[in-house]
mmCIF file of C-alpha atoms and ligand atoms in Angstrom:
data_model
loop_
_atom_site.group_PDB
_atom_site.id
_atom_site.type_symbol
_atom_site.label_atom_id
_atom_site.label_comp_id
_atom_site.label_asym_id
_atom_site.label_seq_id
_atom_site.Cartn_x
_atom_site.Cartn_y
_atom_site.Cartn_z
ATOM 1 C CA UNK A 1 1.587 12.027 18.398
ATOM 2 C CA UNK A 2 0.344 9.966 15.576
ATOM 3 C CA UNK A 3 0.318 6.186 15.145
ATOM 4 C CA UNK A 4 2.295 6.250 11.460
ATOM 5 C CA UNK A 5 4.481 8.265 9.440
ATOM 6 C CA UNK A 6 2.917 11.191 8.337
ATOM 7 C CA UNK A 7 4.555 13.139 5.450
ATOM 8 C CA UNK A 8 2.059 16.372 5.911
ATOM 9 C CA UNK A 9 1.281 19.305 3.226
ATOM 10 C CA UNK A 10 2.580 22.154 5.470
ATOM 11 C CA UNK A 11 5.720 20.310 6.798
ATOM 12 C CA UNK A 12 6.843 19.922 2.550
ATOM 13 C CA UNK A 13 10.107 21.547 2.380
ATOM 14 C CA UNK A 14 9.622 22.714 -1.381
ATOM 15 C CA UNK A 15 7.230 22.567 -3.717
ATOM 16 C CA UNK A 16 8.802 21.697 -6.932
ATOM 17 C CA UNK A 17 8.666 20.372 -10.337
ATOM 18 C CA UNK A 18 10.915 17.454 -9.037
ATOM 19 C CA UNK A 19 8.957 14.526 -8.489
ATOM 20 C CA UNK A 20 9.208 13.571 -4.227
ATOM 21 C CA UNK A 21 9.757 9.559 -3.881
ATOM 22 C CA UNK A 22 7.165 8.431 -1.098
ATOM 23 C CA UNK A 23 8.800 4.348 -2.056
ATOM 24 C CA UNK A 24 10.388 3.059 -4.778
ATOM 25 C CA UNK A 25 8.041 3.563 -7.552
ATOM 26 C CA UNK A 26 5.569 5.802 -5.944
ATOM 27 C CA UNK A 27 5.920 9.724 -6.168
ATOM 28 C CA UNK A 28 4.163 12.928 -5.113
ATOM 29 C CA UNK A 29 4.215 15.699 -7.741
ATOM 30 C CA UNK A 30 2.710 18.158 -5.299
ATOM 31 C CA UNK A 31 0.955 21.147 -6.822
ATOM 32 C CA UNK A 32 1.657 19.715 -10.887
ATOM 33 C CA UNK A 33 -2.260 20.385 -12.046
ATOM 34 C CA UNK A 34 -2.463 24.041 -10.120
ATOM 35 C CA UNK A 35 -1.316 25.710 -13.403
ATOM 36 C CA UNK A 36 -4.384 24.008 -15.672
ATOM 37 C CA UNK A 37 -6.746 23.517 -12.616
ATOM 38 C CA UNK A 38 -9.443 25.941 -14.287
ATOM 39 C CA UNK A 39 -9.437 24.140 -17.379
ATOM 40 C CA UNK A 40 -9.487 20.915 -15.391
ATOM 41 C CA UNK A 41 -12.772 21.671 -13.309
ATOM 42 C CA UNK A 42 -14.649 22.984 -16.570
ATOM 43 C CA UNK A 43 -13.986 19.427 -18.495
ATOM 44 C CA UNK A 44 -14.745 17.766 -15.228
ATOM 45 C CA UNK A 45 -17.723 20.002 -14.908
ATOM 46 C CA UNK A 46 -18.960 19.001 -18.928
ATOM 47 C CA UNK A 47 -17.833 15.560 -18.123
ATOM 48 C CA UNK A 48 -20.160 15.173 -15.208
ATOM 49 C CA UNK A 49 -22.946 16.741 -17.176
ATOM 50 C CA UNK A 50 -23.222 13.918 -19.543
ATOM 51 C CA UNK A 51 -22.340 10.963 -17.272
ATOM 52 C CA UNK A 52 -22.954 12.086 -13.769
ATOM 53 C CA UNK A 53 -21.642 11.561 -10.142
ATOM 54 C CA UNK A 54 -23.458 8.160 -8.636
ATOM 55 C CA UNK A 55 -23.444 6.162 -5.676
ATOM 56 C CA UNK A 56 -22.548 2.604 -6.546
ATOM 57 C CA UNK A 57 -23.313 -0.507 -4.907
ATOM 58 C CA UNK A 58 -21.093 -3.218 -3.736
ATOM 59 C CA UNK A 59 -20.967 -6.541 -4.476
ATOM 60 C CA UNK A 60 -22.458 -7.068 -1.026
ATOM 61 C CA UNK A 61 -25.256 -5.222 -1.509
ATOM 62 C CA UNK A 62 -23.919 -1.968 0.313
ATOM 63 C CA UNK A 63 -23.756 1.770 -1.188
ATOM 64 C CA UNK A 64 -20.640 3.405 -1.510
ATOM 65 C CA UNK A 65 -20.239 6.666 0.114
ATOM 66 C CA UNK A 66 -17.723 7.952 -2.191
ATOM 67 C CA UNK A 67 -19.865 8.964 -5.577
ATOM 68 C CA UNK A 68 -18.334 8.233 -8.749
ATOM 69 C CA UNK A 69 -18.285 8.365 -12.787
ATOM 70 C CA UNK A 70 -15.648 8.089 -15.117
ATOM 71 C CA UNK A 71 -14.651 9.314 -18.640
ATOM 72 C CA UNK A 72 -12.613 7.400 -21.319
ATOM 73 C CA UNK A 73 -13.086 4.121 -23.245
ATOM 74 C CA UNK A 74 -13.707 2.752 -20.181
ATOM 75 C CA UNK A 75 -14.995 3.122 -16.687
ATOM 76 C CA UNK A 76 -15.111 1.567 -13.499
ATOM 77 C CA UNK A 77 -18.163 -0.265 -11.819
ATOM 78 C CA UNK A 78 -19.374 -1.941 -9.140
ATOM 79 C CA UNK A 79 -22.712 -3.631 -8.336
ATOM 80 C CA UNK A 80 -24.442 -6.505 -7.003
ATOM 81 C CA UNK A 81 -21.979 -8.596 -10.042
ATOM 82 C CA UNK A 82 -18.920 -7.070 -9.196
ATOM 83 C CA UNK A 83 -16.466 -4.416 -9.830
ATOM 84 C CA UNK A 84 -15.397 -4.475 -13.121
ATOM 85 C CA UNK A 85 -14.547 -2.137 -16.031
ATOM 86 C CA UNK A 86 -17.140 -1.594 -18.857
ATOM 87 C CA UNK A 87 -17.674 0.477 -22.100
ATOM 88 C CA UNK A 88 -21.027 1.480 -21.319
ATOM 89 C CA UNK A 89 -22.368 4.058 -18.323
ATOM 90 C CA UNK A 90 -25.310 1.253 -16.868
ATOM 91 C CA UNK A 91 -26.730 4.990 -15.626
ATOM 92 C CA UNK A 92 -27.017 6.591 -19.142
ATOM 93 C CA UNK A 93 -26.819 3.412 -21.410
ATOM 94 C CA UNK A 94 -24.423 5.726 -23.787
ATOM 95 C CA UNK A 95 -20.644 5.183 -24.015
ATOM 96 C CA UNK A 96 -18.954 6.938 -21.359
ATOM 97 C CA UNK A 97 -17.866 10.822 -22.200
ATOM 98 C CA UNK A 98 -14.184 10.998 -24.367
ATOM 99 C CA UNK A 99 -11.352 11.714 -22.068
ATOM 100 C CA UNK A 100 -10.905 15.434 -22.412
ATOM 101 C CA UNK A 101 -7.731 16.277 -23.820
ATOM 102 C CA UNK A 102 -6.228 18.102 -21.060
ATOM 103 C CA UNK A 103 -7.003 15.791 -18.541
ATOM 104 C CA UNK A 104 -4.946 12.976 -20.566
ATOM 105 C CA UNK A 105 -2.033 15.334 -21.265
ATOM 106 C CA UNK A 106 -1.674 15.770 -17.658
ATOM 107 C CA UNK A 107 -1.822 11.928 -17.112
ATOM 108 C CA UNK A 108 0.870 11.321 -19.759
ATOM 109 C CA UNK A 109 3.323 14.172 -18.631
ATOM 110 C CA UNK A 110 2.642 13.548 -14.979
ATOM 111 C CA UNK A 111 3.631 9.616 -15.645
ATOM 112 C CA UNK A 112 6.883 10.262 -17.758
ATOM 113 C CA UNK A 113 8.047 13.190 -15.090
ATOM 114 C CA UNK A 114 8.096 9.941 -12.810
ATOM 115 C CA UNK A 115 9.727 7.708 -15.885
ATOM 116 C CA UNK A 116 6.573 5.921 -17.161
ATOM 117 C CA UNK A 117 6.908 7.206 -20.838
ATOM 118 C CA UNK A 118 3.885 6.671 -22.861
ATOM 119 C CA UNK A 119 1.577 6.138 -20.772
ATOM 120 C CA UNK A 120 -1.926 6.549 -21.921
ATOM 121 C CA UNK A 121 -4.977 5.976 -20.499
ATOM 122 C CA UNK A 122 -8.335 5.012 -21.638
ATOM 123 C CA UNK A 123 -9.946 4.754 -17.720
ATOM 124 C CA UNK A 124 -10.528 7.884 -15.855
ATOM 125 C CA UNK A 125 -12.567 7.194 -12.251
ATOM 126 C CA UNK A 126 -13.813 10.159 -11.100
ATOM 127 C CA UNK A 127 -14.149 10.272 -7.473
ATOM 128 C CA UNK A 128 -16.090 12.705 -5.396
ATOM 129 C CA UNK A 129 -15.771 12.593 -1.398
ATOM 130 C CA UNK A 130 -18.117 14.621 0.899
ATOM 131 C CA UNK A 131 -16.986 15.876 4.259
ATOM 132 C CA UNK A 132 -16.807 12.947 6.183
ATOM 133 C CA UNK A 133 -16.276 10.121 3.120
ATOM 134 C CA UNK A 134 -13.397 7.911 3.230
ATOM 135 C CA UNK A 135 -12.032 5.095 1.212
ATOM 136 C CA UNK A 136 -11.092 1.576 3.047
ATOM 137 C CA UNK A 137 -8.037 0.157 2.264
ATOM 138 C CA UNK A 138 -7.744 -1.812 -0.950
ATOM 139 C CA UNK A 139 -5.615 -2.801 -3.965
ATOM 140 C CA UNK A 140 -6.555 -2.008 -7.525
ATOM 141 C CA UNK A 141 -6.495 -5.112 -9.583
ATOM 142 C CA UNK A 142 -9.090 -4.786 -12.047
ATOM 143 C CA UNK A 143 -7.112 -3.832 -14.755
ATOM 144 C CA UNK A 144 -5.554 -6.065 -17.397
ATOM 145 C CA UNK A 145 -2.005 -4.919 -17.591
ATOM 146 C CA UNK A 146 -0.010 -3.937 -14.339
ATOM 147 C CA UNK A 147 3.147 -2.340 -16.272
ATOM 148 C CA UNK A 148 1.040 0.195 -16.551
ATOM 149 C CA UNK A 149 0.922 2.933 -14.067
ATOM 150 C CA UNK A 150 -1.853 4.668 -12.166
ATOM 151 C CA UNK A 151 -1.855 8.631 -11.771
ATOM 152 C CA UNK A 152 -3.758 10.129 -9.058
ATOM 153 C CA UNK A 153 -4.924 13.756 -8.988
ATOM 154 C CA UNK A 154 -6.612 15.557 -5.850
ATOM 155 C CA UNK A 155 -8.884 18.332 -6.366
ATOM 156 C CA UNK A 156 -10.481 20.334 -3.753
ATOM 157 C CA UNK A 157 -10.380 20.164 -0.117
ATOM 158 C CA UNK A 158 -7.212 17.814 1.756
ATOM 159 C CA UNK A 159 -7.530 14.411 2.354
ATOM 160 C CA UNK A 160 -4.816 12.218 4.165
ATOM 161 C CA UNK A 161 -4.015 9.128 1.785
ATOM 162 C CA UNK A 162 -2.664 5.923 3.126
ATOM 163 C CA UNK A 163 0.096 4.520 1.264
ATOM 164 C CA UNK A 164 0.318 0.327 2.812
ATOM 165 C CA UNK A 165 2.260 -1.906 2.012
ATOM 166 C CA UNK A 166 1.143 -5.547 -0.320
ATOM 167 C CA UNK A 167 -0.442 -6.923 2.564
ATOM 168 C CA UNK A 168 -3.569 -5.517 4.201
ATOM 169 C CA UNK A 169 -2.091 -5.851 7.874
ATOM 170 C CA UNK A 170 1.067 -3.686 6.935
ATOM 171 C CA UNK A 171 1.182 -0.232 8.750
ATOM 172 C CA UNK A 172 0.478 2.526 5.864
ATOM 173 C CA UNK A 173 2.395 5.641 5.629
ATOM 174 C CA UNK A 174 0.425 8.854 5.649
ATOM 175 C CA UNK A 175 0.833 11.571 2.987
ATOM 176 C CA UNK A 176 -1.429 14.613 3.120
ATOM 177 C CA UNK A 177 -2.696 15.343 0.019
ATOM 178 C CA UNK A 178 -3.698 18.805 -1.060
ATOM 179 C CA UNK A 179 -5.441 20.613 -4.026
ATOM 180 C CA UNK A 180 -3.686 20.247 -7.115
ATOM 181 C CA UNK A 181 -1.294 17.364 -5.884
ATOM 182 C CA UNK A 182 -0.734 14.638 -8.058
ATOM 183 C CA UNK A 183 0.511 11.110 -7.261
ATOM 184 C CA UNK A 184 2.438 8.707 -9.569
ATOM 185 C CA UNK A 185 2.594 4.950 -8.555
ATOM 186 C CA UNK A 186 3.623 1.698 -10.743
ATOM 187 C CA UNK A 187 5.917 -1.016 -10.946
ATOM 188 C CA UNK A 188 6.444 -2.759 -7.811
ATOM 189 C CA UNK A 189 4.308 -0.599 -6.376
ATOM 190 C CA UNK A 190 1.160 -1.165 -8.425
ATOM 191 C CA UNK A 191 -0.482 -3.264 -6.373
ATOM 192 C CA UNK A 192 0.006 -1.405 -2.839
ATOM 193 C CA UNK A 193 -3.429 -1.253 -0.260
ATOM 194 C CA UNK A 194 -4.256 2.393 0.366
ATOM 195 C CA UNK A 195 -7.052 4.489 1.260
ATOM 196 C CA UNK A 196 -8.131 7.626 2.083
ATOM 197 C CA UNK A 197 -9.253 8.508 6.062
ATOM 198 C CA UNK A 198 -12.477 10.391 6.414
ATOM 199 C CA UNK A 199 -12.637 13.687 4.610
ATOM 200 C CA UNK A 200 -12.673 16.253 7.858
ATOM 201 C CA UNK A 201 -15.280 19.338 7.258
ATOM 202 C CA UNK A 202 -13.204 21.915 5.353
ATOM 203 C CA UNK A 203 -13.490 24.957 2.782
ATOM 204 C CA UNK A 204 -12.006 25.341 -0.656
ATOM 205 C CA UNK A 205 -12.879 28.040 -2.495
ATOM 206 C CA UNK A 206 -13.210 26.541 -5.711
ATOM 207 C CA UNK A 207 -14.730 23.204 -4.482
ATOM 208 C CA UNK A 208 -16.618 23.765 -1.174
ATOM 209 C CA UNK A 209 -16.536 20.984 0.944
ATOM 210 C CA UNK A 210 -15.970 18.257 -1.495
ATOM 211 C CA UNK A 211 -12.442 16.609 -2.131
ATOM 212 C CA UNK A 212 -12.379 15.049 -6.174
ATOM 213 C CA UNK A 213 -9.875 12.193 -7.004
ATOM 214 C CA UNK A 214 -8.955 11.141 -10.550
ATOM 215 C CA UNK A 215 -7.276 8.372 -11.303
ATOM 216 C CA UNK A 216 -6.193 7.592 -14.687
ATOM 217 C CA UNK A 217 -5.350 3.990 -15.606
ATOM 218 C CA UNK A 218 -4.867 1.721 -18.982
ATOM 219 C CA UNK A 219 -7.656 -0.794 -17.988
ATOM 220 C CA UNK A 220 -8.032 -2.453 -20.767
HETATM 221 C C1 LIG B 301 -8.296 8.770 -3.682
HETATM 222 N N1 LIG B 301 -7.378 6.884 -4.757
HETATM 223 O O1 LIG B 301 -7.213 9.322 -3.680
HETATM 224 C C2 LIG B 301 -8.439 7.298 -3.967
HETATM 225 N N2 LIG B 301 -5.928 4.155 -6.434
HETATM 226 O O2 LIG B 301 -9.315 9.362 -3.443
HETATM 227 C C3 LIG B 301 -7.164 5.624 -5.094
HETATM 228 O O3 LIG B 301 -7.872 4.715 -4.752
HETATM 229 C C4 LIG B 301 -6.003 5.357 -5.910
HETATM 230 O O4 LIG B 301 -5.061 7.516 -5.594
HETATM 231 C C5 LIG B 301 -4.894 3.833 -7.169
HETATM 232 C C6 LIG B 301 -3.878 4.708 -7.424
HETATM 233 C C7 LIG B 301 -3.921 5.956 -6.905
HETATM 234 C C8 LIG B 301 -5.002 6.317 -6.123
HETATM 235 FE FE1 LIG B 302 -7.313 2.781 -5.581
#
């Protein structure tokens, strides 16, 4: 027995183009990057060269287990200041690398399969979790412009995502996310808590132990 909803991988009834509606403006498009998941890892691989993985620290002086970077006119920090979105990588003091072209055109045809037409990004987060790495439950409310959606894309080994509700104390719905998966979530939904439970010591043969999360968002 577990103590929430659980929507799990291996209990999906089909795997389709279709995307699955998890609430009323959240959907999983499970499997939608498998077919450009080589050409994925390489530009995450040349992104990561130039601006590479890190562990932030909190605005209350703590380090972040999940390491991060980003790509796009902007990226996503935290430190002793703040989180916050900024031009510049503070690590390299260079602009952070151009959103690689197929990364964005999965964004933008993962968004409109879910009807967000025209969404483009200029925010990728790159998230990397090591067995064992989770991601408390909060809201994403940096960004300037809510209309916009967020897309979410899961590389790697699974993860179980939380999906709550608009207040911290609401029960979240659990939705296993595997390699590949990608998750579409806007409108009322935009500013939903959810998290990710600690990363459990698997294998995937492209990735090893590690799970990678993108999230693509117009932050500015
Ligand atoms: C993760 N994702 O899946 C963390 N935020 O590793 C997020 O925090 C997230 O997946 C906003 C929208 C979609 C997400
Ligand atoms: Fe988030």
């Amino acid at each position: 027995m577990t103590d929430s909803p659980h929507i799990s991988t291996s209990q999906r009834l089909f795997e389709s183009d279709a995307p699955q509606a998890l609430a009323a403006a959240t959907f999983l498009l499970a499997g939608f990057a498998l077919a450009r998941q080589h050409e994925l890892l390489g530009e995450i691989e040349q992104v990561l060269r130039e601006s590479p993985l890190r562990h932030m620290q909190t605005p209350g002086g703590f380090t972040m287990s999940v390491a991060m970077s980003n790509c796009g006119a902007l990226g996503w920090v935290s430190d002793r200041k703040g989180y916050r979105y900024t031009p510049m990588d503070p690590l390299t003091n260079a602009p952070w690398p151009v959103l690689p072209s197929c990364m964005q055109q999965l964004a933008t045809e993962a968004a409109a399969l879910c009807g967000f037409a025209g969404f483009m990004p200029d925010a990728c987060l790159i998230n990397r979790y090591a067995p064992g790495t989770r991601m408390s439950l909060h809201q994403d409310k940096n960004e300037v412009d809510y209309s916009a959606p967020i897309v979410s894309v899961s590389l790697g080994v699974d993860a179980a995502f939380q999906l709550g509700g608009m207040q911290r104390s609401d029960k979240p719905l659990r939705i296993g996310l595997q390699h590949g998966d990608v998750l579409v979530w806007g409108g009322e939904d935009r500013l939903r808590f959810h998290g990710v439970l600690p990363i459990k010591p698997q294998h995937h043969p492209l990735m090893g132990p590690d799970r990678i999360n993108l999230t693509f968002r117009k932050a500015g």
